[in-house]
C-alpha cells in the first residue's frame, strides 16, 4: 500500500510537470502534484458561506432572523435545506464545467464540499442518501448528481439508492422559467417505486443548485408519503429567485 502511494505521487508529479496542467478556472499552471484540475488559489476561494440562513429553506436572510417570509407563511415539507455557497463567480463556473463539461475529476473536490455540510448540519440525522433523478429526455451519459452522491456515500458510510425516487416524465428545463411556471412544470414529474423500503428512514436529498426550491419540494412531497424526516443539500443557492 505504501509503495502504491509513492508510485501514485510520482505519477501525479509527472503529469503536472510534463503536461503542464492548467487550472480549469483561472487557467494558471497547477503546481500541486495531484489530479484535481484546480489550482490551490481557486480551491481556497471556494469556501463555505457562513452567512445567516433561513432554518427551513436555507435562503440567506438578515442577521438575527430565523426564517424567511416564505417559510413562515408556508412551512416546508422537508425539514431543512442548506447550500455550500451563493451561486456566483467561481462556484457557478465550477458547477457549469462539471455539469456540462463533464469533467469527472471535479466530483471528488465537489463531494468534499457536500461532506463538509453533512458533518456540520446533518451528522447522525440521516439514514439514506437519494440523488435527485435526471430527466430521461435529457439524460446524459454521465449523471453528475448521482456520481457526487456515490462519492459522498462511500466517504461517509451513509447508504445511497438511486432507483426509488424517479422522474417519470420529461419536463422543460427549469432554467429561464418564472416561479409559478417552475411549479407547474414539475407537477406530477416525480414518483416513488418500492416506497416500503423508505419506512422509518430519514432521507438526505442531493442536488446541485437551489433556485426556487421547486425540485426539492416536489421530490420531498412524494418521499414524505413513505419516509421519515427529509433533509436536502445543494452546492449553491441562487440569489436571483425568478418571479412570475
Short mmCIF file of C-alpha atoms in Angstrom, two decimals:
data_model
loop_
_atom_site.label_atom_id
_atom_site.label_comp_id
_atom_site.label_asym_id
_atom_site.label_seq_id
_atom_site.Cartn_x
_atom_site.Cartn_y
_atom_site.Cartn_z
CA UNK A 1 0.00 0.00 0.00
CA UNK A 2 2.83 2.42 0.86
CA UNK A 3 4.67 1.62 -2.39
CA UNK A 4 1.46 2.22 -4.32
CA UNK A 5 1.06 5.63 -2.66
CA UNK A 6 4.65 6.55 -3.54
CA UNK A 7 4.12 5.46 -7.14
CA UNK A 8 0.86 7.43 -7.32
CA UNK A 9 2.59 10.58 -6.03
CA UNK A 10 5.36 10.21 -8.58
CA UNK A 11 2.82 9.70 -11.36
CA UNK A 12 0.83 12.76 -10.31
CA UNK A 13 4.01 14.84 -10.19
CA UNK A 14 4.98 13.72 -13.70
CA UNK A 15 1.52 14.59 -15.02
CA UNK A 16 1.83 18.10 -13.61
CA UNK A 17 5.46 18.58 -14.70
CA UNK A 18 5.36 17.06 -18.17
CA UNK A 19 1.94 18.12 -19.30
CA UNK A 20 1.85 21.48 -17.51
CA UNK A 21 -1.72 21.01 -16.36
CA UNK A 22 -3.67 24.27 -16.07
CA UNK A 23 -6.44 25.19 -13.65
CA UNK A 24 -9.83 24.93 -15.36
CA UNK A 25 -10.99 28.13 -13.67
CA UNK A 26 -8.13 30.63 -13.76
CA UNK A 27 -6.03 28.88 -16.45
CA UNK A 28 -2.86 29.25 -14.37
CA UNK A 29 -0.46 26.33 -14.23
CA UNK A 30 -1.15 23.90 -11.39
CA UNK A 31 1.92 23.34 -9.25
CA UNK A 32 0.41 20.85 -6.80
CA UNK A 33 1.21 17.22 -7.74
CA UNK A 34 -2.30 15.78 -7.75
CA UNK A 35 -5.08 15.17 -10.25
CA UNK A 36 -7.57 17.80 -9.09
CA UNK A 37 -7.98 20.20 -12.06
CA UNK A 38 -7.99 23.26 -9.78
CA UNK A 39 -5.07 25.29 -8.50
CA UNK A 40 -4.59 25.88 -4.79
CA UNK A 41 -5.72 29.52 -5.00
CA UNK A 42 -9.04 28.63 -6.69
CA UNK A 43 -9.64 25.81 -4.22
CA UNK A 44 -9.20 28.19 -1.31
CA UNK A 45 -11.56 30.75 -2.86
CA UNK A 46 -14.37 28.18 -2.98
CA UNK A 47 -15.38 28.00 0.66
CA UNK A 48 -18.45 27.66 2.81
CA UNK A 49 -20.54 30.81 3.13
CA UNK A 50 -21.43 31.10 6.82
CA UNK A 51 -23.95 33.91 6.32
CA UNK A 52 -27.24 33.79 8.20
CA UNK A 53 -29.65 31.27 6.66
CA UNK A 54 -33.32 30.51 6.94
CA UNK A 55 -33.61 27.45 9.19
CA UNK A 56 -36.10 25.94 6.74
CA UNK A 57 -35.19 26.51 3.10
CA UNK A 58 -31.64 27.75 3.70
CA UNK A 59 -32.11 31.07 1.90
CA UNK A 60 -29.75 33.84 3.01
CA UNK A 61 -31.62 36.26 5.30
CA UNK A 62 -30.87 39.21 7.59
CA UNK A 63 -28.77 38.59 10.67
CA UNK A 64 -30.87 37.80 13.71
CA UNK A 65 -33.76 36.30 11.75
CA UNK A 66 -34.51 32.58 11.87
CA UNK A 67 -36.91 32.04 8.97
CA UNK A 68 -37.61 33.73 5.65
CA UNK A 69 -41.09 35.11 4.92
CA UNK A 70 -41.96 32.19 2.65
CA UNK A 71 -41.16 29.55 5.27
CA UNK A 72 -43.09 31.48 7.93
CA UNK A 73 -46.19 31.60 5.72
CA UNK A 74 -45.81 28.06 4.34
CA UNK A 75 -43.53 25.68 6.28
CA UNK A 76 -41.53 23.40 4.02
CA UNK A 77 -42.22 19.70 3.54
CA UNK A 78 -38.53 18.98 4.05
CA UNK A 79 -37.09 19.58 7.50
CA UNK A 80 -34.06 21.58 6.41
CA UNK A 81 -32.05 22.52 3.33
CA UNK A 82 -28.61 24.13 3.14
CA UNK A 83 -26.25 25.13 0.34
CA UNK A 84 -22.49 25.42 0.42
CA UNK A 85 -22.41 28.88 -1.11
CA UNK A 86 -24.23 31.50 -3.14
CA UNK A 87 -24.46 30.72 -6.85
CA UNK A 88 -21.93 33.24 -8.12
CA UNK A 89 -18.43 33.69 -9.56
CA UNK A 90 -16.20 30.63 -9.31
CA UNK A 91 -18.67 28.20 -7.80
CA UNK A 92 -21.07 28.93 -10.68
CA UNK A 93 -18.33 28.24 -13.21
CA UNK A 94 -17.32 25.12 -11.30
CA UNK A 95 -20.87 23.73 -11.47
CA UNK A 96 -21.24 24.51 -15.17
CA UNK A 97 -17.90 22.87 -16.03
CA UNK A 98 -18.79 19.76 -14.04
CA UNK A 99 -22.39 19.55 -15.23
CA UNK A 100 -21.98 20.40 -18.91
CA UNK A 101 -18.25 19.99 -19.47
CA UNK A 102 -18.46 16.64 -17.67
CA UNK A 103 -15.02 16.99 -16.09
CA UNK A 104 -15.25 13.86 -13.97
CA UNK A 105 -12.26 14.58 -11.73
CA UNK A 106 -14.15 17.52 -10.23
CA UNK A 107 -16.56 15.19 -8.46
CA UNK A 108 -14.06 14.42 -5.68
CA UNK A 109 -13.44 18.09 -4.90
CA UNK A 110 -17.17 18.89 -5.07
CA UNK A 111 -18.10 15.89 -2.92
CA UNK A 112 -15.81 17.22 -0.16
CA UNK A 113 -17.94 20.36 -0.02
CA UNK A 114 -21.13 18.35 0.45
CA UNK A 115 -19.47 16.26 3.14
CA UNK A 116 -18.48 19.46 5.00
CA UNK A 117 -22.16 20.44 5.09
CA UNK A 118 -23.28 16.98 6.15
CA UNK A 119 -20.79 16.99 9.03
CA UNK A 120 -21.92 20.46 10.15
CA UNK A 121 -25.67 20.16 9.67
CA UNK A 122 -26.84 16.56 9.35
CA UNK A 123 -24.41 14.30 11.18
CA UNK A 124 -26.23 11.29 12.68
CA UNK A 125 -29.57 12.64 11.39
CA UNK A 126 -29.89 10.79 8.08
CA UNK A 127 -30.10 7.11 7.15
CA UNK A 128 -30.17 7.22 3.38
CA UNK A 129 -28.86 9.41 0.55
CA UNK A 130 -31.06 9.91 -2.51
CA UNK A 131 -29.87 11.96 -5.50
CA UNK A 132 -32.44 14.00 -7.41
CA UNK A 133 -33.03 11.93 -10.57
CA UNK A 134 -32.27 13.34 -14.04
CA UNK A 135 -34.82 14.00 -16.75
CA UNK A 136 -34.91 10.95 -19.00
CA UNK A 137 -35.45 13.11 -22.07
CA UNK A 138 -32.21 14.98 -21.35
CA UNK A 139 -30.26 12.11 -19.82
CA UNK A 140 -26.53 12.47 -20.36
CA UNK A 141 -24.06 9.64 -20.41
CA UNK A 142 -22.68 10.94 -17.11
CA UNK A 143 -25.22 11.61 -14.33
CA UNK A 144 -23.36 14.30 -12.38
CA UNK A 145 -25.57 14.38 -9.27
CA UNK A 146 -25.62 10.59 -9.00
CA UNK A 147 -21.82 10.41 -9.22
CA UNK A 148 -21.45 13.00 -6.46
CA UNK A 149 -23.90 11.04 -4.29
CA UNK A 150 -21.87 7.88 -4.82
CA UNK A 151 -18.67 9.55 -3.61
CA UNK A 152 -20.47 11.05 -0.60
CA UNK A 153 -21.93 7.67 0.31
CA UNK A 154 -18.58 5.92 0.04
CA UNK A 155 -16.80 8.50 2.18
CA UNK A 156 -19.46 8.96 4.86
CA UNK A 157 -20.74 5.39 5.09
CA UNK A 158 -24.33 6.54 4.55
CA UNK A 159 -26.14 4.20 2.15
CA UNK A 160 -27.27 5.62 -1.19
CA UNK A 161 -30.06 4.46 -3.52
CA UNK A 162 -30.91 5.84 -6.95
CA UNK A 163 -33.85 3.70 -8.05
CA UNK A 164 -36.58 4.62 -5.57
CA UNK A 165 -37.14 8.29 -6.40
CA UNK A 166 -37.75 8.51 -10.15
CA UNK A 167 -38.61 11.22 -12.65
CA UNK A 168 -41.41 9.65 -14.62
CA UNK A 169 -42.00 12.32 -17.26
CA UNK A 170 -39.92 14.69 -19.34
CA UNK A 171 -40.29 18.36 -18.48
CA UNK A 172 -38.92 21.65 -19.76
CA UNK A 173 -35.59 22.79 -18.27
CA UNK A 174 -36.29 24.84 -15.14
CA UNK A 175 -33.73 27.49 -16.10
CA UNK A 176 -35.44 30.51 -17.57
CA UNK A 177 -38.86 29.75 -16.08
CA UNK A 178 -40.57 32.00 -13.54
CA UNK A 179 -41.61 30.80 -10.09
CA UNK A 180 -45.17 29.71 -10.94
CA UNK A 181 -44.12 28.11 -14.23
CA UNK A 182 -41.45 26.11 -12.41
CA UNK A 183 -44.08 24.68 -10.08
CA UNK A 184 -46.44 23.83 -12.94
CA UNK A 185 -43.61 22.36 -15.00
CA UNK A 186 -42.79 19.78 -12.31
CA UNK A 187 -46.35 18.85 -11.34
CA UNK A 188 -46.56 15.05 -11.37
CA UNK A 189 -42.97 14.73 -12.59
CA UNK A 190 -41.62 12.64 -9.69
CA UNK A 191 -42.78 9.34 -8.22
CA UNK A 192 -41.69 6.57 -5.87
CA UNK A 193 -41.19 2.89 -6.56
CA UNK A 194 -40.62 0.36 -3.77
CA UNK A 195 -41.52 3.04 -1.26
CA UNK A 196 -41.83 0.49 1.54
CA UNK A 197 -38.01 0.44 1.66
CA UNK A 198 -38.08 4.01 2.98
CA UNK A 199 -40.20 3.25 6.02
CA UNK A 200 -38.64 4.83 9.09
CA UNK A 201 -35.74 6.25 7.07
CA UNK A 202 -34.55 9.84 7.34
CA UNK A 203 -33.58 10.96 3.84
CA UNK A 204 -30.85 13.29 2.57
CA UNK A 205 -31.67 14.64 -0.90
CA UNK A 206 -28.71 15.66 -3.06
CA UNK A 207 -28.95 18.21 -5.88
CA UNK A 208 -26.63 20.80 -7.43
CA UNK A 209 -28.38 24.21 -7.37
CA UNK A 210 -31.29 25.54 -5.28
CA UNK A 211 -33.13 28.35 -7.09
CA UNK A 212 -36.78 28.45 -6.02
CA UNK A 213 -36.60 25.09 -4.27
CA UNK A 214 -39.30 23.65 -6.53
CA UNK A 215 -37.36 20.48 -7.37
CA UNK A 216 -36.52 19.74 -3.73
CA UNK A 217 -40.11 20.49 -2.68
CA UNK A 218 -41.63 18.20 -5.34
CA UNK A 219 -39.22 15.36 -4.50
CA UNK A 220 -39.86 15.80 -0.77
CA UNK A 221 -43.61 15.63 -1.31
CA UNK A 222 -43.51 12.18 -2.90
CA UNK A 223 -40.86 10.89 -0.49
CA UNK A 224 -42.82 12.05 2.55
CA UNK A 225 -45.56 9.51 1.79
CA UNK A 226 -43.17 6.80 2.93
CA UNK A 227 -40.09 8.21 4.69
CA UNK A 228 -39.26 9.89 7.97
CA UNK A 229 -37.66 13.34 8.03
CA UNK A 230 -36.30 14.76 4.78
CA UNK A 231 -33.20 16.95 4.57
CA UNK A 232 -31.54 18.40 1.49
CA UNK A 233 -28.15 19.74 0.44
CA UNK A 234 -27.07 21.57 -2.69
CA UNK A 235 -23.77 23.07 -3.73
CA UNK A 236 -25.12 26.55 -4.44
CA UNK A 237 -28.10 28.77 -3.69
CA UNK A 238 -29.30 31.22 -6.32
CA UNK A 239 -29.78 34.76 -5.06
CA UNK A 240 -31.88 35.80 -8.04
CA UNK A 241 -35.15 33.95 -7.45
CA UNK A 242 -37.35 34.04 -10.57
CA UNK A 243 -40.72 35.73 -10.15
CA UNK A 244 -43.86 35.33 -12.21
#
